[in-house]
Amino acid sequence: MSYHVTLPRLQCAMDVYLIQTSILFCSLICGLGAPNTADKSSPNIVIMLMDDMGWGDLGSFGQPSKETPNLDSMAAQGMLFPNFYTANPLCSPSRASLLTGRLPVRNGFYTTNAHARNAYTPQEIVGGISKDEILLPQVLKKKGYVNKIIGKWHLGHRTHHLPLEHGFDEWLGAPNCHFGPYNNSDRPNIPVYNNSQMVGRYYEEFEIDKKTGESNLTQIYLKEGLDFIFHQAKARRPFFLYWAADATHAPVYASKRFLGKSQRGRYGDAVMELDDSVGQILNSLRDLGIDKDTFVFFTSDNGAALMSGPKQSGSNGPFLCGKETTFEGGMREPAIAWWPGHIPAGTVSQQLGSVMDLFSTSLSLAGLNVPEDRAIDGLDLSPVLLNNTHVNRPIFYYRGNEMMAVRLGPYKAHYWTWSNSWEEFNQGIDFCPGQEVAGVTTHTQQEHTMQPIIFHLGRDPGEKYPISVLTKEYQDALSRITPVVVKHKNGLVPGLPQLNMCDLAVMNWAPPGCEKLGKCLKAPKSQPWKCDWPH
Amino acid sequence: MSYHVTLPRLQCAMDVYLIQTSILFCSLICGLGAPNTADKSSPNIVIMLMDDMGWGDLGSFGQPSKETPNLDSMAAQGMLFPNFYTANPLCSPSRASLLTGRLPVRNGFYTTNAHARNAYTPQEIVGGISKDEILLPQVLKKKGYVNKIIGKWHLGHRTHHLPLEHGFDEWLGAPNCHFGPYNNSDRPNIPVYNNSQMVGRYYEEFEIDKKTGESNLTQIYLKEGLDFIFHQAKARRPFFLYWAADATHAPVYASKRFLGKSQRGRYGDAVMELDDSVGQILNSLRDLGIDKDTFVFFTSDNGAALMSGPKQSGSNGPFLCGKETTFEGGMREPAIAWWPGHIPAGTVSQQLGSVMDLFSTSLSLAGLNVPEDRAIDGLDLSPVLLNNTHVNRPIFYYRGNEMMAVRLGPYKAHYWTWSNSWEEFNQGIDFCPGQEVAGVTTHTQQEHTMQPIIFHLGRDPGEKYPISVLTKEYQDALSRITPVVVKHKNGLVPGLPQLNMCDLAVMNWAPPGCEKLGKCLKAPKSQPWKCDWPH
């Protein structure tokens, strides 16, 4: 299907939003004269979460192509974090952690079907985000924030798991990955929602040309973001925009204007379009005069998906391996904070940060407390952001139900190592292409709990040189790390695992709104099974 | 030997230069009233060449520690080159190429003792830079430039090979690497020269504490550079300063103020001190009001020496392997050009550049022509620098007498692959630690001349994914590269190889000036042999 055919269809799909947005706009205009109930000190919050974008994909993080001028400017005007981590080397758990401030093993975004397995939310998953979890937008509502998610949700696609059930006021995007196209007979194409109603499906109303890589999705998401910001600014209501574009997840896509423009091929085209979008969003904040009232954070959900090959994945810079692994390439993320007049421009923070900190930090900036009835793993980084201070804290690297590694200061201790199984590896699935560190990038699950493998990430960011256990340095590092791990494990109450059960009947056969579009499909009979998570 | 003992000795050695510098200063003061014979349009030229510093060692090139604020500022005020190459993955040939504008295979800095071997100038080498070669300072003299080299020469240590025999007016530094200490009975310590006289030896008057890593050498080189700049500025004479500090070559060293300051250990300490020195040099140009009259270029001689391990070597960022190899990690260099008011600030040039271009570009900026009686490989990059234009040109990757690879646009074709021999590798010498690309990082010399291995360096900077020979992309790339290679090979007249013969008798037993210091040693009888270059 070529874009000559599909562009009008995309345009059509876009028109639907424009009409709906206009309705929203009218309703907001009516409120213009109303009193602003929000605390004026609460800044707007924009979290831009990329999909499978790697640490090394930004010029300011060392991408040789240097094709991200807007993000590099953002860093020059804000604070850059070279030591920022996701909570999991995979999409769904990472996103659940960002919005709950809690490790996946607490918020339920993991599996116990097998040891140390990466699990996520394909459309056959039965589970999703629990109503027992408290999400960032739910708390922000207490201060009158209008909350919108644009793009990928990935916390479960069944109706009770969707964003508007969990604190978001608006949504344009999809619940699952944009894999496909599917045949709609034994597997439906992924729906795209506007708020709580399906408005089309990927590869149908929302075209992605896998052959050419063309899709207008990023432009749709950009326009939706700009409209939302415009309307909230005019309404003078504080807002939380969670902008979760997914163009850098395979199948990678870009719109026509960007295709072929990068030195890096299609993946680089997608990065350029996202960089351009970031620039437009920051510019709109400036133009609307709310840049000094808006905290913006840019990061990614996990490391570059190296197993997708050079045409469909990004760069993890000097780090080891990528997505799916607990090596640095799997979990260290590009990260930039921006808030003119508040965050000192052009600074680099060596603070160890986590996507979970975005929960605690956003609440702190909004003048809200984190929930006190549960363990929260995210830290409030506002002192770091506003005064460039530093807080000692560990980073835990989980794979499913297992703490694989921990970082404290410059030291990282691996208690378990695994890249992927020999079986997968021999089929050509490689999470560490071109990299091999003996005894580290193991193809069997190797336990090192009695004597962890320790690296100094300052002089060895690529995790290539295990520190000899015979050295004082090793013993000193271990003696500092051990009590941190003991404390963490002793205090850990795992949540109910949400990613254990699968069922073809729960797939996106008939999402709400399908009737109006005539796009309902018939679900097969329920036959649940324990999902198989191979790595 | 601790620094408590050695610092006074260093101070003593420094005093010698201060006295000598004062004499020079007086001689220049006398000339202050004299007419300025130089063309006023000729800018001063400062080339800062680092030793074994890798592409990934600078914050602006992606070093996670982000500890090079002065170099990052230099980039923000100047032009950054992410695609800049050395002419050889080893020190001596690279430096010979920088100063002659010619490939090592032309200027004689290679060996024919075995195929595709890295050769350099240890102190048993008989050869060095030939009097038949024309060096940059020799040509600059035509325009009245005062030429000084500070630091490592490495183009031969026998008297007729030394800098003042080849166009430099002044020198403070050493002819060879600062390996050691040696015992002075079967191997002399390396001499340090002031101009054409030895003024001491490493590990004797010029201490390097290998245990603590402390040495004041960078501070000595910095002060010497600042003094030189000051005196030339006051004398209003155009100058060429070739600042070739070697703190990042193993054994890595830093002065007390910087030791322990980096997140990266001693290597990072050395980088921080060099970064600080760069900042001081640029500041002095500003303070003297000659920043707009001075073209400054920062780069390195070859990739990070990964075989030296994480405590003694740097980072090649996302690139494959390091020093000694013709993969990107061996030859792609950090590079920044700075010339306020002339080079547009904050630009990134995608131009493929080479250290050999510094020869042609410097001459062009000085209003001089390159020699017309010989092949010059360096390009004049002044249009790139001044107008951000772009020139198509190939990069040739040589190892000794063999063209191993060529880059044209984003494509790199490997005609020969070799990391190092199994014999060395099995001894633990590893040029590609933690990296292994099947069929690429080979431990035997593999010929691919009939069907080169081709990479797209834009989407695959790490040379991990050879393009299938069955694709149109491969055929298109090869059809463009082949005529370039044929032309290059047809036009190549190799120079007389200078790095074939070794002899213990030629070592630094009795350098000029040793008598005054009572530091002459007795040379053994001459017994020349064909040097063994194992990799």
PDB file of N, CA and C in Angstrom, chain A residues 200-271:
ATOM      1  N   GLY A 200     -10.016   4.091  14.747  1.00  0.00           N
ATOM      2  CA  GLY A 200      -9.423   3.455  13.572  1.00  0.00           C
ATOM      3  C   GLY A 200      -8.404   2.427  14.028  1.00  0.00           C
ATOM      4  N   ARG A 201      -7.746   1.825  13.062  1.00  0.00           N
ATOM      5  CA  ARG A 201      -6.710   0.838  13.399  1.00  0.00           C
ATOM      6  C   ARG A 201      -5.448   1.148  12.601  1.00  0.00           C
ATOM      7  N   TYR A 202      -4.316   0.759  13.206  1.00  0.00           N
ATOM      8  CA  TYR A 202      -3.057   0.820  12.456  1.00  0.00           C
ATOM      9  C   TYR A 202      -3.185  -0.007  11.186  1.00  0.00           C
ATOM     10  N   TYR A 203      -2.546   0.464  10.136  1.00  0.00           N
ATOM     11  CA  TYR A 203      -2.506  -0.198   8.821  1.00  0.00           C
ATOM     12  C   TYR A 203      -3.854  -0.143   8.128  1.00  0.00           C
ATOM     13  N   GLU A 204      -4.848   0.492   8.778  1.00  0.00           N
ATOM     14  CA  GLU A 204      -6.142   0.672   8.122  1.00  0.00           C
ATOM     15  C   GLU A 204      -6.328   2.190   8.005  1.00  0.00           C
ATOM     16  N   GLU A 205      -7.002   2.803   8.989  1.00  0.00           N
ATOM     17  CA  GLU A 205      -7.135   4.267   8.941  1.00  0.00           C
ATOM     18  C   GLU A 205      -5.799   4.959   9.240  1.00  0.00           C
ATOM     19  N   PHE A 206      -4.969   4.317  10.019  1.00  0.00           N
ATOM     20  CA  PHE A 206      -3.677   4.914  10.400  1.00  0.00           C
ATOM     21  C   PHE A 206      -2.555   4.125   9.726  1.00  0.00           C
ATOM     22  N   GLU A 207      -2.184   4.597   8.581  1.00  0.00           N
ATOM     23  CA  GLU A 207      -1.296   3.829   7.724  1.00  0.00           C
ATOM     24  C   GLU A 207       0.157   3.928   8.168  1.00  0.00           C
ATOM     25  N   ILE A 208       0.817   2.802   8.101  1.00  0.00           N
ATOM     26  CA  ILE A 208       2.276   2.744   8.204  1.00  0.00           C
ATOM     27  C   ILE A 208       2.722   1.906   7.017  1.00  0.00           C
ATOM     28  N   ASP A 209       3.448   2.515   6.112  1.00  0.00           N
ATOM     29  CA  ASP A 209       3.917   1.759   4.950  1.00  0.00           C
ATOM     30  C   ASP A 209       5.235   1.098   5.340  1.00  0.00           C
ATOM     31  N   LYS A 210       5.181  -0.168   5.635  1.00  0.00           N
ATOM     32  CA  LYS A 210       6.381  -0.839   6.129  1.00  0.00           C
ATOM     33  C   LYS A 210       7.480  -0.893   5.081  1.00  0.00           C
ATOM     34  N   LYS A 211       7.074  -0.855   3.819  1.00  0.00           N
ATOM     35  CA  LYS A 211       8.087  -0.933   2.761  1.00  0.00           C
ATOM     36  C   LYS A 211       8.863   0.382   2.645  1.00  0.00           C
ATOM     37  N   THR A 212       8.129   1.481   2.565  1.00  0.00           N
ATOM     38  CA  THR A 212       8.818   2.767   2.423  1.00  0.00           C
ATOM     39  C   THR A 212       9.146   3.383   3.781  1.00  0.00           C
ATOM     40  N   GLY A 213       8.459   2.921   4.832  1.00  0.00           N
ATOM     41  CA  GLY A 213       8.657   3.511   6.166  1.00  0.00           C
ATOM     42  C   GLY A 213       7.864   4.773   6.375  1.00  0.00           C
ATOM     43  N   GLU A 214       6.980   5.087   5.408  1.00  0.00           N
ATOM     44  CA  GLU A 214       6.244   6.343   5.560  1.00  0.00           C
ATOM     45  C   GLU A 214       5.027   6.188   6.468  1.00  0.00           C
ATOM     46  N   SER A 215       4.881   7.136   7.364  1.00  0.00           N
ATOM     47  CA  SER A 215       3.669   7.262   8.171  1.00  0.00           C
ATOM     48  C   SER A 215       3.616   8.680   8.714  1.00  0.00           C
ATOM     49  N   ASN A 216       2.402   9.183   8.822  1.00  0.00           N
ATOM     50  CA  ASN A 216       2.215  10.531   9.361  1.00  0.00           C
ATOM     51  C   ASN A 216       1.967  10.549  10.865  1.00  0.00           C
ATOM     52  N   LEU A 217       2.161   9.415  11.515  1.00  0.00           N
ATOM     53  CA  LEU A 217       1.773   9.330  12.919  1.00  0.00           C
ATOM     54  C   LEU A 217       2.461  10.366  13.794  1.00  0.00           C
ATOM     55  N   THR A 218       3.758  10.555  13.605  1.00  0.00           N
ATOM     56  CA  THR A 218       4.441  11.538  14.457  1.00  0.00           C
ATOM     57  C   THR A 218       3.857  12.923  14.243  1.00  0.00           C
ATOM     58  N   GLN A 219       3.510  13.229  12.990  1.00  0.00           N
ATOM     59  CA  GLN A 219       2.904  14.544  12.720  1.00  0.00           C
ATOM     60  C   GLN A 219       1.534  14.654  13.413  1.00  0.00           C
ATOM     61  N   ILE A 220       0.791  13.575  13.402  1.00  0.00           N
ATOM     62  CA  ILE A 220      -0.506  13.579  14.091  1.00  0.00           C
ATOM     63  C   ILE A 220      -0.286  13.807  15.586  1.00  0.00           C
ATOM     64  N   TYR A 221       0.670  13.082  16.140  1.00  0.00           N
ATOM     65  CA  TYR A 221       0.951  13.214  17.579  1.00  0.00           C
ATOM     66  C   TYR A 221       1.487  14.610  17.909  1.00  0.00           C
ATOM     67  N   LEU A 222       2.285  15.148  17.008  1.00  0.00           N
ATOM     68  CA  LEU A 222       2.806  16.503  17.235  1.00  0.00           C
ATOM     69  C   LEU A 222       1.673  17.516  17.238  1.00  0.00           C
ATOM     70  N   LYS A 223       0.834  17.449  16.222  1.00  0.00           N
ATOM     71  CA  LYS A 223      -0.254  18.410  16.114  1.00  0.00           C
ATOM     72  C   LYS A 223      -1.176  18.316  17.330  1.00  0.00           C
ATOM     73  N   GLU A 224      -1.447  17.071  17.724  1.00  0.00           N
ATOM     74  CA  GLU A 224      -2.301  16.865  18.896  1.00  0.00           C
ATOM     75  C   GLU A 224      -1.674  17.491  20.148  1.00  0.00           C
ATOM     76  N   GLY A 225      -0.357  17.328  20.257  1.00  0.00           N
ATOM     77  CA  GLY A 225       0.345  17.913  21.405  1.00  0.00           C
ATOM     78  C   GLY A 225       0.301  19.426  21.377  1.00  0.00           C
ATOM     79  N   LEU A 226       0.559  20.003  20.218  1.00  0.00           N
ATOM     80  CA  LEU A 226       0.555  21.465  20.098  1.00  0.00           C
ATOM     81  C   LEU A 226      -0.836  22.022  20.387  1.00  0.00           C
ATOM     82  N   ASP A 227      -1.852  21.346  19.872  1.00  0.00           N
ATOM     83  CA  ASP A 227      -3.238  21.796  20.125  1.00  0.00           C
ATOM     84  C   ASP A 227      -3.548  21.754  21.613  1.00  0.00           C
ATOM     85  N   PHE A 228      -3.180  20.656  22.238  1.00  0.00           N
ATOM     86  CA  PHE A 228      -3.454  20.502  23.671  1.00  0.00           C
ATOM     87  C   PHE A 228      -2.768  21.624  24.468  1.00  0.00           C
ATOM     88  N   ILE A 229      -1.496  21.845  24.160  1.00  0.00           N
ATOM     89  CA  ILE A 229      -0.751  22.890  24.883  1.00  0.00           C
ATOM     90  C   ILE A 229      -1.419  24.245  24.660  1.00  0.00           C
ATOM     91  N   PHE A 230      -1.767  24.507  23.411  1.00  0.00           N
ATOM     92  CA  PHE A 230      -2.408  25.797  23.076  1.00  0.00           C
ATOM     93  C   PHE A 230      -3.685  25.991  23.891  1.00  0.00           C
ATOM     94  N   HIS A 231      -4.515  24.974  23.904  1.00  0.00           N
ATOM     95  CA  HIS A 231      -5.814  25.115  24.581  1.00  0.00           C
ATOM     96  C   HIS A 231      -5.657  25.238  26.084  1.00  0.00           C
ATOM     97  N   GLN A 232      -4.746  24.483  26.649  1.00  0.00           N
ATOM     98  CA  GLN A 232      -4.561  24.592  28.104  1.00  0.00           C
ATOM     99  C   GLN A 232      -3.960  25.939  28.470  1.00  0.00           C
ATOM    100  N   ALA A 233      -3.052  26.409  27.623  1.00  0.00           N
ATOM    101  CA  ALA A 233      -2.436  27.712  27.905  1.00  0.00           C
ATOM    102  C   ALA A 233      -3.490  28.812  27.859  1.00  0.00           C
ATOM    103  N   LYS A 234      -4.326  28.719  26.841  1.00  0.00           N
ATOM    104  CA  LYS A 234      -5.379  29.739  26.722  1.00  0.00           C
ATOM    105  C   LYS A 234      -6.349  29.645  27.890  1.00  0.00           C
ATOM    106  N   ALA A 235      -6.624  28.421  28.321  1.00  0.00           N
ATOM    107  CA  ALA A 235      -7.545  28.227  29.442  1.00  0.00           C
ATOM    108  C   ALA A 235      -6.852  28.476  30.783  1.00  0.00           C
ATOM    109  N   ARG A 236      -5.582  28.701  30.731  1.00  0.00           N
ATOM    110  CA  ARG A 236      -4.767  28.933  31.934  1.00  0.00           C
ATOM    111  C   ARG A 236      -4.973  27.841  32.982  1.00  0.00           C
ATOM    112  N   ARG A 237      -5.026  26.618  32.488  1.00  0.00           N
ATOM    113  CA  ARG A 237      -5.103  25.487  33.409  1.00  0.00           C
ATOM    114  C   ARG A 237      -3.777  24.735  33.372  1.00  0.00           C
ATOM    115  N   PRO A 238      -3.286  24.330  34.534  1.00  0.00           N
ATOM    116  CA  PRO A 238      -2.039  23.553  34.510  1.00  0.00           C
ATOM    117  C   PRO A 238      -2.294  22.218  33.830  1.00  0.00           C
ATOM    118  N   PHE A 239      -1.305  21.759  33.107  1.00  0.00           N
ATOM    119  CA  PHE A 239      -1.508  20.515  32.366  1.00  0.00           C
ATOM    120  C   PHE A 239      -0.321  19.575  32.508  1.00  0.00           C
ATOM    121  N   PHE A 240      -0.648  18.315  32.337  1.00  0.00           N
ATOM    122  CA  PHE A 240       0.377  17.272  32.234  1.00  0.00           C
ATOM    123  C   PHE A 240       0.207  16.629  30.870  1.00  0.00           C
ATOM    124  N   LEU A 241       1.241  16.768  30.050  1.00  0.00           N
ATOM    125  CA  LEU A 241       1.235  16.126  28.741  1.00  0.00           C
ATOM    126  C   LEU A 241       2.275  15.007  28.736  1.00  0.00           C
ATOM    127  N   TYR A 242       1.795  13.823  28.507  1.00  0.00           N
ATOM    128  CA  TYR A 242       2.674  12.646  28.415  1.00  0.00           C
ATOM    129  C   TYR A 242       2.734  12.295  26.933  1.00  0.00           C
ATOM    130  N   TRP A 243       3.840  12.729  26.309  1.00  0.00           N
ATOM    131  CA  TRP A 243       3.954  12.637  24.846  1.00  0.00           C
ATOM    132  C   TRP A 243       4.816  11.420  24.510  1.00  0.00           C
ATOM    133  N   ALA A 244       4.142  10.329  24.140  1.00  0.00           N
ATOM    134  CA  ALA A 244       4.813   9.033  24.004  1.00  0.00           C
ATOM    135  C   ALA A 244       4.773   8.562  22.554  1.00  0.00           C
ATOM    136  N   ALA A 245       5.502   9.282  21.725  1.00  0.00           N
ATOM    137  CA  ALA A 245       5.578   8.915  20.299  1.00  0.00           C
ATOM    138  C   ALA A 245       6.385   7.631  20.141  1.00  0.00           C
ATOM    139  N   ASP A 246       6.072   6.877  19.104  1.00  0.00           N
ATOM    140  CA  ASP A 246       6.716   5.557  18.999  1.00  0.00           C
ATOM    141  C   ASP A 246       7.395   5.293  17.665  1.00  0.00           C
ATOM    142  N   ALA A 247       7.777   6.366  16.965  1.00  0.00           N
ATOM    143  CA  ALA A 247       8.333   6.206  15.608  1.00  0.00           C
ATOM    144  C   ALA A 247       9.649   5.448  15.576  1.00  0.00           C
ATOM    145  N   THR A 248      10.373   5.407  16.707  1.00  0.00           N
ATOM    146  CA  THR A 248      11.676   4.729  16.698  1.00  0.00           C
ATOM    147  C   THR A 248      11.579   3.273  17.149  1.00  0.00           C
ATOM    148  N   HIS A 249      10.342   2.792  17.354  1.00  0.00           N
ATOM    149  CA  HIS A 249      10.152   1.359  17.611  1.00  0.00           C
ATOM    150  C   HIS A 249       9.900   0.685  16.269  1.00  0.00           C
ATOM    151  N   ALA A 250      10.517  -0.463  16.057  1.00  0.00           N
ATOM    152  CA  ALA A 250      10.278  -1.199  14.806  1.00  0.00           C
ATOM    153  C   ALA A 250       8.803  -1.611  14.710  1.00  0.00           C
ATOM    154  N   PRO A 251       8.169  -1.523  13.559  1.00  0.00           N
ATOM    155  CA  PRO A 251       8.682  -0.969  12.299  1.00  0.00           C
ATOM    156  C   PRO A 251       8.823   0.560  12.365  1.00  0.00           C
ATOM    157  N   VAL A 252      10.047   1.004  12.163  1.00  0.00           N
ATOM    158  CA  VAL A 252      10.380   2.420  12.270  1.00  0.00           C
ATOM    159  C   VAL A 252       9.717   3.205  11.139  1.00  0.00           C
ATOM    160  N   TYR A 253       9.199   4.376  11.466  1.00  0.00           N
ATOM    161  CA  TYR A 253       8.529   5.172  10.433  1.00  0.00           C
ATOM    162  C   TYR A 253       8.861   6.662  10.553  1.00  0.00           C
ATOM    163  N   ALA A 254       8.637   7.371   9.471  1.00  0.00           N
ATOM    164  CA  ALA A 254       8.781   8.829   9.463  1.00  0.00           C
ATOM    165  C   ALA A 254       7.837   9.362   8.405  1.00  0.00           C
ATOM    166  N   SER A 255       7.531  10.641   8.480  1.00  0.00           N
ATOM    167  CA  SER A 255       6.667  11.207   7.446  1.00  0.00           C
ATOM    168  C   SER A 255       7.512  11.613   6.244  1.00  0.00           C
ATOM    169  N   LYS A 256       6.825  11.879   5.151  1.00  0.00           N
ATOM    170  CA  LYS A 256       7.507  12.033   3.861  1.00  0.00           C
ATOM    171  C   LYS A 256       8.618  13.093   3.915  1.00  0.00           C
ATOM    172  N   ARG A 257       8.352  14.175   4.634  1.00  0.00           N
ATOM    173  CA  ARG A 257       9.312  15.278   4.681  1.00  0.00           C
ATOM    174  C   ARG A 257      10.646  14.843   5.274  1.00  0.00           C
ATOM    175  N   PHE A 258      10.636  13.816   6.100  1.00  0.00           N
ATOM    176  CA  PHE A 258      11.867  13.396   6.778  1.00  0.00           C
ATOM    177  C   PHE A 258      12.502  12.143   6.170  1.00  0.00           C
ATOM    178  N   LEU A 259      11.719  11.405   5.391  1.00  0.00           N
ATOM    179  CA  LEU A 259      12.258  10.162   4.829  1.00  0.00           C
ATOM    180  C   LEU A 259      13.452  10.445   3.924  1.00  0.00           C
ATOM    181  N   GLY A 260      14.539   9.731   4.168  1.00  0.00           N
ATOM    182  CA  GLY A 260      15.736   9.891   3.340  1.00  0.00           C
ATOM    183  C   GLY A 260      16.603  11.068   3.728  1.00  0.00           C
ATOM    184  N   LYS A 261      16.235  11.765   4.798  1.00  0.00           N
ATOM    185  CA  LYS A 261      16.977  12.972   5.158  1.00  0.00           C
ATOM    186  C   LYS A 261      18.178  12.699   6.072  1.00  0.00           C
ATOM    187  N   SER A 262      18.139  11.583   6.753  1.00  0.00           N
ATOM    188  CA  SER A 262      19.189  11.312   7.739  1.00  0.00           C
ATOM    189  C   SER A 262      20.381  10.610   7.106  1.00  0.00           C
ATOM    190  N   GLN A 263      21.525  10.763   7.738  1.00  0.00           N
ATOM    191  CA  GLN A 263      22.693   9.960   7.353  1.00  0.00           C
ATOM    192  C   GLN A 263      22.555   8.524   7.830  1.00  0.00           C
ATOM    193  N   ARG A 264      21.581   8.274   8.689  1.00  0.00           N
ATOM    194  CA  ARG A 264      21.479   6.998   9.380  1.00  0.00           C
ATOM    195  C   ARG A 264      20.380   6.102   8.814  1.00  0.00           C
ATOM    196  N   GLY A 265      19.814   6.483   7.694  1.00  0.00           N
ATOM    197  CA  GLY A 265      18.730   5.675   7.155  1.00  0.00           C
ATOM    198  C   GLY A 265      17.424   5.989   7.848  1.00  0.00           C
ATOM    199  N   ARG A 266      16.471   5.062   7.715  1.00  0.00           N
ATOM    200  CA  ARG A 266      15.111   5.314   8.172  1.00  0.00           C
ATOM    201  C   ARG A 266      15.051   5.565   9.671  1.00  0.00           C
ATOM    202  N   TYR A 267      15.843   4.834  10.436  1.00  0.00           N
ATOM    203  CA  TYR A 267      15.838   5.060  11.878  1.00  0.00           C
ATOM    204  C   TYR A 267      16.225   6.517  12.177  1.00  0.00           C
ATOM    205  N   GLY A 268      17.261   6.974  11.504  1.00  0.00           N
ATOM    206  CA  GLY A 268      17.692   8.357  11.701  1.00  0.00           C
ATOM    207  C   GLY A 268      16.639   9.350  11.230  1.00  0.00           C
ATOM    208  N   ASP A 269      15.910   8.996  10.175  1.00  0.00           N
ATOM    209  CA  ASP A 269      14.811   9.865   9.719  1.00  0.00           C
ATOM    210  C   ASP A 269      13.789  10.031  10.841  1.00  0.00           C
ATOM    211  N   ALA A 270      13.454   8.916  11.493  1.00  0.00           N
ATOM    212  CA  ALA A 270      12.485   8.973  12.598  1.00  0.00           C
ATOM    213  C   ALA A 270      13.016   9.847  13.734  1.00  0.00           C
ATOM    214  N   VAL A 271      14.286   9.693  14.022  1.00  0.00           N
ATOM    215  CA  VAL A 271      14.883  10.511  15.093  1.00  0.00           C
ATOM    216  C   VAL A 271      14.822  11.989  14.712  1.00  0.00           C
TER     217      VAL A 271
END
